[in-house]
Each structure stands twice: as C-alpha cells, then as structure tokens.
Amino acid sequence: MWIPIQINESSAEPLYHQIETQLRSMIVSGQLGEGTLLPSIRELAGSLNCSAITVRRVYQDLENEGLLRTKQGTGTFVSKVEEEQRGTYKQTLVQEALEAAIDSAIAVQYSKEELQALFLEMIEKKYKAAGKGGNAK
Amino acid sequence: MWIPIQINESSAEPLYHQIETQLRSMIVSGQLGEGTLLPSIRELAGSLNCSAITVRRVYQDLENEGLLRTKQGTGTFVSKVEEEQRGTYKQTLVQEALEAAIDSAIAVQYSKEELQALFLEMIEKKYKAAGKGGNAK
Amino acid sequence: MWIPIQINESSAEPLYHQIETQLRSMIVSGQLGEGTLLPSIRELAGSLNCSAITVRRVYQDLENEGLLRTKQGTGTFVSKVEEEQRGTYKQTLVQEALEAAIDSAIAVQYSKEELQALFLEMIEKKYKAAGKGGNAK
Amino acid sequence: MWIPIQINESSAEPLYHQIETQLRSMIVSGQLGEGTLLPSIRELAGSLNCSAITVRRVYQDLENEGLLRTKQGTGTFVSKVEEEQRGTYKQTLVQEALEAAIDSAIAVQYSKEELQALFLEMIEKKYKAAGKGGNAK
DNA sequence: GTGGTCTAGACCACC
DNA sequence: GTGGTCTAGACCACG
C-alpha cells in the first residue's frame, strides 16, 4: 500500500504533525476508506525516511482520535467514520484555517473588499494547480 | 505608551510568538508609526505579566526583521517601513494564511463552491464582529 | 564532535559574540562542511564552561543567518553554503576589518607608505605564527 | 570652535565611543594642537544633537587619558602630547586594527597573497577617497 | 531610567 | 537523548 505523504523537512512544523495532518485529511475525506490496511510502521518509516518511533506516534494519535484501529500482529486499519462526523470534521478543519486567515487580514487592517479579491484570485489558482475543478459531494 | 496585546495562556503557541505576531501586525499596518517609542522592556513585561527576557526576545526578533530599532540607554523605536515593503508584508502575511486554508480545503476534497460559500459566510460574520466595514485605501 | 573554540574571559566582547565569530569563520571557510552535526547545546556549553542558554543563542543567531539548521530532538547541523556566497561572506568579513584599520590610519594621518610598510611587516609575522604560508585556491 | 565629528546613529557602537575615537585621533595626530580650546560641553552636545552627559563623559575619559585638561570656569583644553608618546599612540591604534583584520583573514583561511592583494586594492581606493595622497611626518 | 549579557534551572516537545 | 520556551534575578553599559 502506497500513501502519498509529503514531508517538508525545512519546515518548523514537527514531523509527526505533518504526517498526522495529511493522513487525517485522507481518512476523513474518504480517500482512505473504512477497513483499508495501512503500511506497517517500519514500512512507512522507511518510505518517509524518518524514525519508526515517529510513525508509531502518528498511528497512536490517530487511533486515540478513533480514526484508526490496530489489530495485534495483523496491522493498522482505517476505522469507520460516520457520515455526520465526517462532515463536521472537514468543516471544522477548514473553518479554523479560514478563521485564522481572516483574523490576520483584520489585524493588518485589510478591508473586506481587498480580502475577498485576494481570496478569489488565490482559490482559482490553487484549485487549478490541484487539477480539480470541483468534486462536491 | 499603551499597547493592546492579548495573551492566550492556554494556547500552545509560544508566548513570545503571540506577542511578536500582534506587534508586527500593528507595525506593518501603520497603527504604530515610524519613530514611535515602545514601552520599555520591563514595562511591557509588567503589563503582560511575563518575564522581561521574553519581551526582550520579541523586541530583538523584530529588530532583526528590520521593524524595530533599539538604542541602548534610550529605548526601542519603530523604524521606517517603506510603503512598498509595507504592502508586500501585509499581503504575504494574509496570503500565507489563506493558502494554508485553501490547502486544507483541497486536502479534504472540498469543492471550490463549498469553500467559497463558507468563506463568504465567515467573512461577513468576522468583519461585523470586528466592528469594521472596510477601510480600504 | 570536538570544536576548537577559544574564550577570552577578560575581553569586553560578549561571550556569545566570541563564539559566534569563531563558529562563523569555521563554517564559511569550509572547515565545518555541509551537514556536519555540531555538538549539542549542553555539550558545547559544558566544554566552554558557559551556560546552555548562551550556546543556544549562538546556534539560533547563526541559524537566522542561514548558516545552521536545527531539528528539534535531533541536533544542529551546518547547512549548505553556496560556493559563491561563501566567497562573498569571507571577503566581506575581511574587507570590513581592513576598512576599519585603514580608516583609523587615515584618521591619525598615517601616510599610505607608512601604513603599507606596517602592514607588510605584520602580515609576515602573523602568518608565520599561524604556521601557514598560504593555501590559496 | 568647530569640530568635524560624524555620528552614525544606526551603528551598534556606543555614542560616547564614536566621539571619543574621533576626538582622540584628532589630538594625537596633531590636528588639534596643544592648548586648543574645545567647545563647551553644552555646545558640542548641541551640535552633535546628543545629551550633555554623553559629552561630559567623553571629556572626562580623555582627561583621564591625559589628552585633555579642564580649567574650572574656563573650559577644556588639549594637553601637550610628547612627540614620542604621539608616535606610540598612533602606531598602537593602527596596529591593533591591522592585527584584527589579519586575524580574521587567517580565521577564514585567506592566503597571504589573497590578503595582500585585497589590502593593496583597498588602500588605493580609500586614500584616494580621503583626498590624501600621503602626508607623512 | 534605558537596553544588553549571562546564569541556573525548570519544564515541555520531539525523535 | 535532542532542541525550545520561560522564569527570576544578577550585573553591566549607556544616556
């Protein structure tokens, strides 16, 4: 099983956090469906070129959040995520990020109009770059 | 000189970073004009109820960024920020936050339309709460 | 990893600055190559007989200059310095010192000839003392 | 009496030190001859746009070095400097600066030849800029 | 009064 | 083990 995780080692963001964030997104967005068998700790650690202890922590944290479930001697699987929970999760995630962005704009006294213009410009660019035009539920 | 800085003790964000962020915003947005004498290290430390060393670090970091200028035995002043640089600074700040938000939306496969709707809703709410309707150029 | 740093306690030059200067020279001169793992903060502090905070500051300052890169929980490494940048760095360092010397000579109205003679005399002596006759490119 | 002192307020070098250095050079080089009456503390402070206490310290320090002499109610005068002392003074000053420069060159592993070339280039430029071709004793 | 350096030590987060 | 943050306080240098 191959999982597309990007590590930015020059970032100040802790390794384990980068991995968690990406894995969590893939799970709640449904890209990793219920029951999917994740790579073993050693395997993922190897392919990310990081220590096993870091991956161990990631799996542990996500298991504590209820997103993963581990079966002794078998492996780590994606748990069932309720549709309702899924929606809440996604929205919370995005909302918090948007809130931070708007707050920073207010802090430097951007007008609402300026902020909107900047947002519209960026959203076009980024969605195009991501090769997605809109895959709504 | 009184400076309105809010500390969130329960946040995981380091103290010095919270202070830096807020001061930086006030400087690049022009709320603290060139030449303004900031409160002394000990004074600000007292009013924020933190150690002088923490404030010292904040002033030093911002001096390294070129936003402050300090003279021993005299005090710490806001330095000149070119109009052009000011614009860039503000935009970079906001852009990075927006980018992170959009990235997270893409990661959980939000459609462009969903994201836009959420953004428009939130921007209304937050700008109203901030009691500002738009102070564009 | 052992690093040859000399501390002059009786000097008016701040401790952290003495250490920074010497480390910086070793890095830009290539004596500490890219990727070299520096001694841990506590280790260097111990061997220099100074506080860990002082060493921490040194590492941080050099990181801000782009000469070091630190990873939490792992250590502090020498980062990549472009050959071009390396040359510029070295030259700037020496140039500034030379400039100060020439300025002081001009200020006391030394003639160009006197200064040159003094320089030639000293350079012979000091390079002999350093046990180096010239390791040009 | 007008004294050509340049203050660089963006420098990290303390104010009093900048002034002392320049005054000292003018005295030992003979530009300010024995018995010259210096401007009053208030006067110099005014023209340098700094506090009187700073100038007071400068005069005091130079008096302690034996370069100045103060007469109550009359003013501050340049003392007699022995020819021998004058030479020693000048040489020490320049020598120390040169030594620092050569040391820094050795630290970054400049070869003797490289350093010499750089020196010759700079000395030409700076002496030309100073509008002096050589006014030896 | 101001800022600048340094210490000793605590406690946390990361790997 | 590593680095990162923060404290309380001492002492010095500058204006």
Coordinates of C-alpha atoms (C1' of nucleotides) in Angstrom, one line a residue:
Chain A
M1 CA 0.0 0.0 0.0
W2 CA 1.4 3.3 -1.1
I3 CA 0.4 6.5 0.7
P4 CA 1.2 9.9 -0.9
I5 CA 2.7 11.9 2.0
Q6 CA 4.9 14.9 1.5
I7 CA 7.5 15.7 4.1
N8 CA 8.9 19.2 4.3
E9 CA 11.9 18.9 6.5
S10 CA 12.8 22.5 6.3
S11 CA 9.5 23.5 7.9
A12 CA 9.3 24.3 11.5
E13 CA 6.2 22.0 11.8
P14 CA 7.1 18.8 13.7
L15 CA 7.5 15.8 11.6
Y16 CA 4.8 13.8 13.3
H17 CA 2.4 16.6 12.9
Q18 CA 2.9 16.9 9.2
I19 CA 2.2 13.2 8.8
E20 CA -0.8 13.2 11.0
T21 CA -2.4 16.1 9.2
Q22 CA -2.1 14.5 5.9
L23 CA -3.2 11.1 7.0
R24 CA -6.2 12.6 8.8
S25 CA -7.3 14.5 5.7
M26 CA -7.1 11.4 3.6
I27 CA -9.2 9.5 6.1
V28 CA -11.9 12.0 6.8
S29 CA -12.2 12.9 3.1
G30 CA -12.8 9.3 2.3
Q31 CA -9.7 8.8 0.1
L32 CA -8.7 6.0 2.5
G33 CA -11.9 4.0 3.0
E34 CA -13.0 2.0 6.0
G35 CA -11.0 -1.1 6.5
T36 CA -8.0 0.0 4.4
L37 CA -4.9 -1.6 5.7
L38 CA -2.2 0.9 6.3
P39 CA 1.5 0.2 5.7
S40 CA 3.4 -1.2 8.7
I41 CA 5.2 1.2 10.9
R42 CA 8.6 0.1 9.7
E43 CA 7.4 0.3 6.1
L44 CA 6.0 3.8 6.3
A45 CA 9.0 5.0 8.4
G46 CA 11.3 3.6 5.7
S47 CA 9.5 5.3 2.8
L48 CA 9.3 8.6 4.6
N49 CA 12.9 8.3 5.7
C50 CA 12.1 9.0 9.3
S51 CA 12.3 7.1 12.5
A52 CA 9.8 4.3 13.4
I53 CA 9.0 6.0 16.7
T54 CA 7.7 9.0 14.8
V55 CA 5.3 6.9 12.8
R56 CA 4.4 4.9 15.9
R57 CA 3.2 8.1 17.4
V58 CA 1.2 9.1 14.4
Y59 CA -0.7 5.8 14.4
Q60 CA -1.2 6.1 18.1
D61 CA -2.6 9.6 18.0
L62 CA -5.0 8.8 15.2
E63 CA -6.1 5.7 17.0
N64 CA -6.8 7.8 20.0
E65 CA -8.9 10.1 17.8
G66 CA -10.8 7.0 16.7
L67 CA -9.7 7.2 13.1
L68 CA -7.5 4.1 13.2
R69 CA -7.7 0.7 14.8
T70 CA -4.9 -1.7 15.4
K71 CA -5.1 -5.4 15.5
Q72 CA -2.2 -7.2 17.2
G73 CA 0.0 -9.0 14.8
T74 CA -2.1 -8.0 11.8
G75 CA -1.7 -4.3 11.2
T76 CA -3.4 -1.0 11.4
F77 CA -6.7 -0.3 9.7
V78 CA -8.9 2.7 8.9
S79 CA -12.0 2.8 11.1
K80 CA -15.5 3.5 10.1
V81 CA -16.2 7.3 10.1
E82 CA -19.8 8.3 10.4
E83 CA -21.1 10.4 7.6
E84 CA -22.1 13.1 10.1
Q85 CA -18.8 13.0 11.9
R86 CA -17.0 13.2 8.6
G87 CA -18.8 16.4 7.6
T88 CA -18.2 18.0 11.0
Y89 CA -14.6 17.1 10.9
K90 CA -14.0 18.5 7.5
Q91 CA -15.8 21.7 8.2
T92 CA -14.1 22.3 11.5
L93 CA -10.7 21.8 9.9
V94 CA -11.4 24.3 7.1
Q95 CA -13.2 26.7 9.2
E96 CA -10.4 27.1 11.7
A97 CA -7.9 27.7 8.9
L98 CA -10.2 30.3 7.3
E99 CA -10.8 32.0 10.6
A100 CA -7.0 32.3 11.2
A101 CA -6.6 33.8 7.7
I102 CA -9.4 36.3 8.2
D103 CA -8.1 37.3 11.6
S104 CA -4.7 38.0 10.2
A105 CA -6.3 40.2 7.5
I106 CA -8.3 42.1 10.1
A107 CA -5.1 42.6 12.2
V108 CA -3.3 44.3 9.4
Q109 CA -6.5 46.3 8.6
Y110 CA -7.3 44.8 5.2
S111 CA -10.7 45.9 4.1
K112 CA -13.3 43.2 3.4
E113 CA -13.1 44.0 -0.3
E114 CA -9.4 43.6 -0.5
L115 CA -9.5 40.3 1.3
Q116 CA -12.3 39.0 -0.9
A117 CA -10.4 39.9 -4.1
L118 CA -7.3 38.2 -2.8
F119 CA -9.2 35.1 -1.9
L120 CA -10.9 34.8 -5.2
E121 CA -7.7 35.1 -7.0
M122 CA -5.9 32.5 -4.9
I123 CA -8.7 30.0 -4.9
E124 CA -8.7 30.0 -8.7
K125 CA -5.0 29.4 -8.9
K126 CA -4.8 26.8 -6.3
Y127 CA -7.7 24.7 -7.5
K128 CA -6.4 24.8 -11.0
A129 CA -3.0 23.7 -9.7
A130 CA -4.5 20.9 -7.8
G131 CA -6.1 19.7 -11.0
K132 CA -9.6 19.8 -9.6
G133 CA -12.4 21.9 -10.7
G134 CA -14.9 20.9 -8.1
N135 CA -15.9 17.4 -6.9
A136 CA -18.6 18.3 -4.4
K137 CA -20.4 15.6 -2.5
Chain B
M1 CA 2.6 54.3 25.8
W2 CA -0.1 51.7 26.0
I3 CA -0.1 48.8 23.6
P4 CA -3.2 46.5 23.2
I5 CA -1.7 43.0 23.2
Q6 CA -3.8 39.9 24.1
I7 CA -2.1 36.9 25.6
N8 CA -3.7 33.5 25.4
E9 CA -2.1 31.4 28.1
S10 CA -3.8 28.3 27.2
S11 CA -2.7 28.3 23.6
A12 CA 0.1 26.0 22.5
E13 CA 1.6 29.0 20.7
P14 CA 4.7 30.2 22.5
L15 CA 4.2 33.5 24.4
Y16 CA 6.9 35.3 22.5
H17 CA 5.4 34.3 19.3
Q18 CA 1.9 35.6 20.2
I19 CA 3.4 39.0 21.1
E20 CA 5.6 39.2 18.0
T21 CA 2.6 38.5 15.7
Q22 CA 0.5 41.2 17.2
L23 CA 3.2 43.8 17.4
R24 CA 4.2 43.0 13.8
S25 CA 0.7 43.5 12.6
M26 CA 0.4 46.8 14.3
I27 CA 3.6 48.0 12.8
V28 CA 3.1 46.9 9.2
S29 CA -0.5 48.1 9.3
G30 CA 0.7 51.5 10.3
Q31 CA -1.0 51.6 13.7
L32 CA 2.4 52.2 15.2
G33 CA 4.0 54.8 13.1
E34 CA 7.7 55.4 12.4
G35 CA 9.6 56.6 15.3
T36 CA 7.1 55.6 17.9
L37 CA 8.7 54.8 21.2
L38 CA 7.6 51.4 22.5
P39 CA 7.2 50.7 26.2
S40 CA 10.4 49.7 27.9
I41 CA 11.1 46.0 28.1
R42 CA 10.4 45.9 31.8
E43 CA 7.3 48.0 31.5
L44 CA 5.7 45.8 28.8
A45 CA 6.8 42.7 30.7
G46 CA 5.0 44.0 33.7
S47 CA 1.8 44.8 31.9
L48 CA 1.8 41.4 30.1
N49 CA 2.7 39.7 33.3
C50 CA 5.6 37.9 31.8
S51 CA 9.3 37.9 32.2
A52 CA 11.5 40.8 30.8
I53 CA 13.5 38.2 28.9
T54 CA 10.5 37.2 26.9
V55 CA 9.8 40.8 25.9
R56 CA 13.5 41.3 25.2
R57 CA 13.4 38.4 22.7
V58 CA 10.4 39.9 21.0
Y59 CA 12.0 43.2 20.5
Q60 CA 15.2 41.6 19.3
D61 CA 13.5 39.4 16.8
L62 CA 11.5 42.3 15.4
E63 CA 14.7 44.3 15.2
N64 CA 16.3 41.5 13.2
E65 CA 13.4 41.8 10.8
G66 CA 14.1 45.4 10.5
L67 CA 10.9 46.6 12.0
L68 CA 12.3 48.0 15.2
R69 CA 15.5 49.9 16.1
T70 CA 16.8 50.0 19.6
K71 CA 19.2 52.4 21.2
Q72 CA 20.9 51.4 24.5
G73 CA 20.0 53.5 27.4
T74 CA 17.3 55.2 25.4
G75 CA 14.6 52.8 24.3
T76 CA 13.1 50.9 21.4
F77 CA 11.6 52.6 18.4
V78 CA 9.5 51.6 15.4
S79 CA 11.7 52.0 12.4
K80 CA 10.9 53.3 8.9
V81 CA 8.9 50.8 6.8
E82 CA 8.7 51.7 3.1
E83 CA 5.3 52.0 1.8
E84 CA 6.0 49.3 -0.8
Q85 CA 7.5 47.0 1.7
R86 CA 4.6 47.5 4.0
G87 CA 2.2 46.4 1.3
T88 CA 4.2 43.3 0.5
Y89 CA 4.5 42.5 4.1
K90 CA 0.8 42.7 4.7
Q91 CA -0.1 40.7 1.6
T92 CA 2.4 38.0 2.4
L93 CA 1.0 37.6 5.8
V94 CA -2.5 37.3 4.7
Q95 CA -1.6 35.2 1.6
E96 CA 0.1 32.6 3.6
A97 CA -2.8 32.2 5.9
L98 CA -5.2 32.0 3.0
E99 CA -3.0 29.5 1.3
A100 CA -3.0 27.2 4.3
A101 CA -6.8 27.4 4.5
I102 CA -7.3 26.6 0.8
D103 CA -4.7 23.8 1.0
S104 CA -6.6 22.2 3.9
A105 CA -9.9 22.5 2.0
I106 CA -8.3 20.8 -1.0
A107 CA -6.9 18.1 1.2
V108 CA -10.3 17.1 2.4
Q109 CA -11.7 17.5 -1.1
Y110 CA -13.9 20.4 -0.5
S111 CA -15.2 21.7 -3.8
K112 CA -14.4 25.3 -4.9
E113 CA -18.0 26.2 -4.5
E114 CA -18.3 24.9 -1.0
L115 CA -15.2 26.7 0.1
Q116 CA -16.3 29.9 -1.4
A117 CA -19.7 29.8 0.3
L118 CA -18.1 29.1 3.7
F119 CA -15.6 31.9 3.2
L120 CA -18.3 34.4 2.3
E121 CA -20.3 33.5 5.3
M122 CA -17.4 33.8 7.7
I123 CA -16.0 37.0 6.3
E124 CA -19.3 38.7 7.0
K125 CA -19.5 37.5 10.5
K126 CA -16.0 38.3 11.5
Y127 CA -15.8 41.7 9.9
K128 CA -19.0 42.6 11.7
A129 CA -17.7 41.4 15.0
A130 CA -14.5 43.4 14.5
G131 CA -16.7 46.4 14.1
K132 CA -15.2 47.4 10.8
G133 CA -16.8 47.6 7.5
G134 CA -13.8 48.3 5.3
N135 CA -11.1 50.9 5.5
A136 CA -9.6 50.4 2.0
K137 CA -7.0 52.7 0.6
Chain C
M1 CA 32.4 16.2 17.7
W2 CA 35.1 18.5 19.0
I3 CA 35.2 22.1 18.1
P4 CA 38.3 24.3 18.8
I5 CA 36.8 27.5 20.3
Q6 CA 38.8 29.9 22.4
I7 CA 37.1 32.0 25.0
N8 CA 38.7 35.2 26.3
E9 CA 37.0 35.9 29.6
S10 CA 38.8 39.2 30.2
S11 CA 37.7 40.6 26.9
A12 CA 34.9 43.1 26.7
E13 CA 33.5 41.3 23.8
P14 CA 30.4 39.4 24.8
L15 CA 30.8 35.7 25.2
Y16 CA 28.1 34.8 22.7
H17 CA 29.7 37.1 20.2
Q18 CA 33.2 35.5 20.5
I19 CA 31.7 32.1 20.0
E20 CA 29.6 33.2 17.0
T21 CA 32.6 34.8 15.3
Q22 CA 34.7 31.7 15.5
L23 CA 32.0 29.3 14.5
R24 CA 31.0 31.5 11.6
S25 CA 34.6 31.6 10.4
M26 CA 34.8 27.8 10.5
I27 CA 31.7 27.4 8.6
V28 CA 32.3 29.9 5.8
S29 CA 35.9 28.8 5.4
G30 CA 34.7 25.2 4.9
Q31 CA 36.4 23.7 8.0
L32 CA 32.9 22.6 9.0
G33 CA 31.4 21.1 5.9
E34 CA 27.7 20.9 5.0
G35 CA 25.7 18.5 7.1
T36 CA 28.2 18.4 10.0
L37 CA 26.5 17.7 13.2
L38 CA 27.5 20.2 15.8
P39 CA 27.9 19.3 19.5
S40 CA 24.6 19.5 21.4
I41 CA 23.9 22.8 23.2
R42 CA 24.5 21.3 26.6
E43 CA 27.7 19.6 25.4
L44 CA 29.2 22.7 24.0
A45 CA 28.1 24.7 27.0
G46 CA 29.9 22.2 29.2
S47 CA 33.1 22.2 27.3
L48 CA 33.2 26.0 27.0
N49 CA 32.2 26.2 30.7
C50 CA 29.3 28.6 30.0
S51 CA 25.5 28.4 30.3
A52 CA 23.4 26.4 27.8
I53 CA 21.4 29.5 27.1
T54 CA 24.4 31.3 25.7
V55 CA 25.2 28.5 23.3
R56 CA 21.6 28.3 22.4
R57 CA 21.7 31.9 21.4
V58 CA 24.8 31.4 19.3
Y59 CA 23.1 28.5 17.4
Q60 CA 20.0 30.5 16.9
D61 CA 21.7 33.6 15.6
L62 CA 23.7 31.5 13.1
E63 CA 20.5 29.8 12.1
N64 CA 19.0 33.1 11.4
E65 CA 21.9 33.9 9.2
G66 CA 21.3 30.8 7.3
L67 CA 24.5 29.1 8.3
L68 CA 22.9 26.4 10.6
R69 CA 19.8 24.4 10.5
T70 CA 18.4 22.8 13.6
K71 CA 15.9 20.0 14.0
Q72 CA 14.2 19.5 17.3
G73 CA 15.0 16.3 19.0
T74 CA 17.8 15.6 16.6
G75 CA 20.5 18.2 16.7
T76 CA 22.1 21.2 15.0
F77 CA 23.7 20.9 11.5
V78 CA 25.8 23.0 9.3
S79 CA 23.7 24.0 6.3
K80 CA 24.6 24.3 2.7
V81 CA 26.5 27.4 1.8
E82 CA 26.8 28.2 -1.9
E83 CA 30.4 28.5 -3.1
E84 CA 29.6 31.9 -4.4
Q85 CA 28.0 33.0 -1.1
R86 CA 31.0 31.5 0.8
G87 CA 33.4 33.7 -1.2
T88 CA 31.3 36.8 -0.6
Y89 CA 31.0 36.1 3.1
K90 CA 34.7 35.6 3.6
Q91 CA 35.6 38.7 1.6
T92 CA 33.0 40.9 3.4
L93 CA 34.4 39.7 6.7
V94 CA 37.9 40.6 5.9
Q95 CA 37.1 43.7 4.0
E96 CA 35.3 45.2 6.9
A97 CA 38.2 44.6 9.2
L98 CA 40.6 46.0 6.7
E99 CA 38.5 49.0 6.1
A100 CA 38.4 49.8 9.8
A101 CA 42.1 49.5 10.0
I102 CA 42.7 51.8 7.0
D103 CA 40.2 54.3 8.4
S104 CA 42.0 54.5 11.7
A105 CA 45.2 55.0 9.9
I106 CA 43.8 57.9 7.8
A107 CA 42.3 59.4 10.9
V108 CA 45.7 59.7 12.5
Q109 CA 47.1 60.9 9.2
Y110 CA 49.4 58.0 8.5
S111 CA 50.7 58.2 5.0
K112 CA 49.9 55.4 2.6
E113 CA 53.6 54.4 2.6
E114 CA 53.8 54.1 6.4
L115 CA 50.7 52.0 6.5
Q116 CA 51.8 49.7 3.8
A117 CA 55.1 49.1 5.5
L118 CA 53.5 48.4 8.8
F119 CA 51.0 46.0 7.1
L120 CA 53.7 44.1 5.3
E121 CA 55.7 43.7 8.4
M122 CA 52.7 42.4 10.4
I123 CA 51.4 40.1 7.8
E124 CA 54.7 38.2 7.7
K125 CA 54.8 37.9 11.4
K126 CA 51.3 36.7 11.9
Y127 CA 51.2 34.2 9.1
K128 CA 54.4 32.7 10.3
A129 CA 52.9 32.5 13.8
A130 CA 49.8 30.8 12.4
G131 CA 52.1 28.2 10.8
K132 CA 50.6 28.8 7.4
G133 CA 52.4 30.1 4.3
G134 CA 49.5 30.4 2.0
N135 CA 46.8 28.0 1.0
A136 CA 45.3 29.8 -1.9
K137 CA 42.8 28.4 -4.3
Chain D
M1 CA 35.4 76.3 17.6
W2 CA 34.0 73.8 15.1
I3 CA 35.0 70.2 15.3
P4 CA 34.2 67.8 12.5
I5 CA 32.7 64.8 14.2
Q6 CA 30.5 62.3 12.4
I7 CA 27.9 60.4 14.4
N8 CA 26.5 57.2 13.0
E9 CA 23.4 56.6 15.0
S10 CA 22.5 53.3 13.3
S11 CA 25.7 51.8 14.4
A12 CA 25.9 49.5 17.3
E13 CA 28.9 51.4 18.6
P14 CA 28.0 53.5 21.6
L15 CA 27.7 57.2 21.0
Y16 CA 30.4 58.2 23.5
H17 CA 32.8 55.8 22.0
Q18 CA 32.3 57.1 18.5
I19 CA 33.0 60.6 19.7
E20 CA 36.0 59.6 21.8
T21 CA 37.6 57.8 19.0
Q22 CA 37.4 60.7 16.6
L23 CA 38.5 63.3 19.1
R24 CA 41.4 61.1 20.2
S25 CA 42.6 60.7 16.6
M26 CA 42.5 64.4 16.0
I27 CA 44.5 65.1 19.1
V28 CA 47.2 62.5 18.7
S29 CA 47.6 63.3 15.0
G30 CA 48.1 66.9 15.9
Q31 CA 45.1 68.3 14.1
L32 CA 44.1 69.7 17.4
G33 CA 47.3 71.3 18.8
E34 CA 48.3 71.8 22.3
G35 CA 46.3 74.4 24.2
T36 CA 43.4 74.4 21.7
L37 CA 40.1 75.3 23.5
L38 CA 37.4 72.8 22.8
P39 CA 33.8 73.7 22.6
S40 CA 31.8 73.7 25.8
I41 CA 30.0 70.5 26.8
R42 CA 26.6 72.1 26.1
E43 CA 27.8 73.5 22.8
L44 CA 29.2 70.2 21.5
A45 CA 26.2 68.3 22.8
G46 CA 24.0 70.7 20.9
S47 CA 25.9 70.5 17.6
L48 CA 26.0 66.7 17.8
N49 CA 22.4 66.5 18.9
C50 CA 23.2 64.3 21.8
S51 CA 22.9 64.7 25.6
A52 CA 25.3 66.8 27.6
I53 CA 26.0 63.9 29.9
T54 CA 27.4 62.0 26.9
V55 CA 29.9 64.7 26.0
R56 CA 30.7 65.1 29.6
R57 CA 31.8 61.5 29.7
V58 CA 33.9 61.9 26.6
Y59 CA 35.8 64.9 28.0
Q60 CA 36.2 63.0 31.3
D61 CA 37.6 59.9 29.7
L62 CA 40.1 61.8 27.5
E63 CA 41.1 63.8 30.5
N64 CA 41.9 60.6 32.4
E65 CA 44.0 59.5 29.4
G66 CA 45.9 62.7 29.8
L67 CA 44.9 64.1 26.4
L68 CA 42.7 66.9 27.8
R69 CA 42.9 69.2 30.8
T70 CA 40.0 71.1 32.3
K71 CA 40.2 74.5 33.9
Q72 CA 37.3 75.4 36.2
G73 CA 35.1 78.0 34.8
T74 CA 37.3 78.4 31.7
G75 CA 36.9 75.4 29.5
T76 CA 38.6 72.3 28.3
F77 CA 41.9 72.4 26.5
V78 CA 44.1 70.0 24.6
S79 CA 47.1 68.9 26.6
K80 CA 50.7 68.7 25.5
V81 CA 51.4 65.3 23.8
E82 CA 55.1 64.3 23.7
E83 CA 56.3 63.5 20.3
E84 CA 57.4 60.1 21.4
Q85 CA 54.0 59.4 23.0
R86 CA 52.3 60.6 19.9
G87 CA 54.1 58.1 17.7
T88 CA 53.4 55.2 20.0
Y89 CA 49.8 56.1 20.3
K90 CA 49.2 56.3 16.6
Q91 CA 51.1 53.1 15.9
T92 CA 49.3 51.1 18.6
L93 CA 46.0 52.3 17.3
V94 CA 46.7 51.3 13.7
Q95 CA 48.5 48.1 14.7
E96 CA 45.6 46.8 16.7
A97 CA 43.2 47.4 13.9
L98 CA 45.5 45.7 11.4
E99 CA 46.0 42.8 13.7
A100 CA 42.3 42.2 14.0
A101 CA 42.0 42.3 10.2
I102 CA 44.8 39.9 9.6
D103 CA 43.4 37.6 12.3
S104 CA 40.0 37.5 10.6
A105 CA 41.7 36.7 7.3
I106 CA 43.6 33.8 8.9
A107 CA 40.4 32.6 10.5
V108 CA 38.7 32.2 7.2
Q109 CA 41.9 30.7 5.7
Y110 CA 42.7 33.5 3.3
S111 CA 46.2 33.0 1.9
K112 CA 48.8 35.7 2.5
E113 CA 48.7 36.5 -1.2
E114 CA 45.0 37.0 -1.3
L115 CA 45.0 39.2 1.7
Q116 CA 47.8 41.3 0.3
A117 CA 46.0 41.8 -2.9
L118 CA 42.8 42.8 -1.2
F119 CA 44.7 45.2 1.0
L120 CA 46.5 46.9 -1.8
E121 CA 43.3 47.4 -3.7
M122 CA 41.5 48.9 -0.7
I123 CA 44.3 51.2 0.4
E124 CA 44.4 52.8 -3.0
K125 CA 40.7 53.4 -3.1
K126 CA 40.4 54.7 0.5
Y127 CA 43.3 57.1 0.3
K128 CA 42.0 58.5 -2.9
A129 CA 38.6 58.9 -1.4
A130 CA 40.0 60.7 1.6
G131 CA 41.6 63.1 -0.8
K132 CA 45.1 62.5 0.5
G133 CA 48.0 61.0 -1.3
G134 CA 50.4 60.8 1.5
N135 CA 51.3 63.4 4.1
A136 CA 54.0 61.6 6.1
K137 CA 55.6 63.2 9.0
Chain E
dG1 C1' 15.9 55.4 33.8
dT2 C1' 17.0 52.5 29.5
dG3 C1' 18.8 48.1 26.9
dG4 C1' 22.5 44.0 26.9
dT5 C1' 24.6 39.9 28.8
dC6 C1' 24.7 35.8 31.5
dT7 C1' 23.4 32.4 34.8
dA8 C1' 21.0 28.2 36.9
dG9 C1' 17.4 25.7 36.5
dA10 C1' 12.6 24.2 35.4
dC11 C1' 9.6 22.1 32.2
dC12 C1' 7.9 20.8 27.7
dA13 C1' 8.1 18.8 22.9
dC14 C1' 10.4 16.0 19.6
dC15 C1' 12.8 11.8 17.8
Chain F
dG1 C1' 19.0 11.8 24.2
dT2 C1' 17.9 16.3 21.4
dG3 C1' 16.2 21.3 20.9
dG4 C1' 12.5 25.1 22.6
dT5 C1' 10.4 28.1 26.0
dC6 C1' 10.2 30.6 30.1
dT7 C1' 11.4 32.3 34.6
dA8 C1' 13.7 35.2 38.3
dG9 C1' 17.3 37.7 39.1
dA10 C1' 22.1 39.5 38.9
dC11 C1' 25.2 42.6 37.0
dC12 C1' 27.0 45.8 33.4
dA13 C1' 26.8 49.6 29.9
dC14 C1' 24.6 53.6 28.0
dG15 C1' 22.3 58.3 28.1

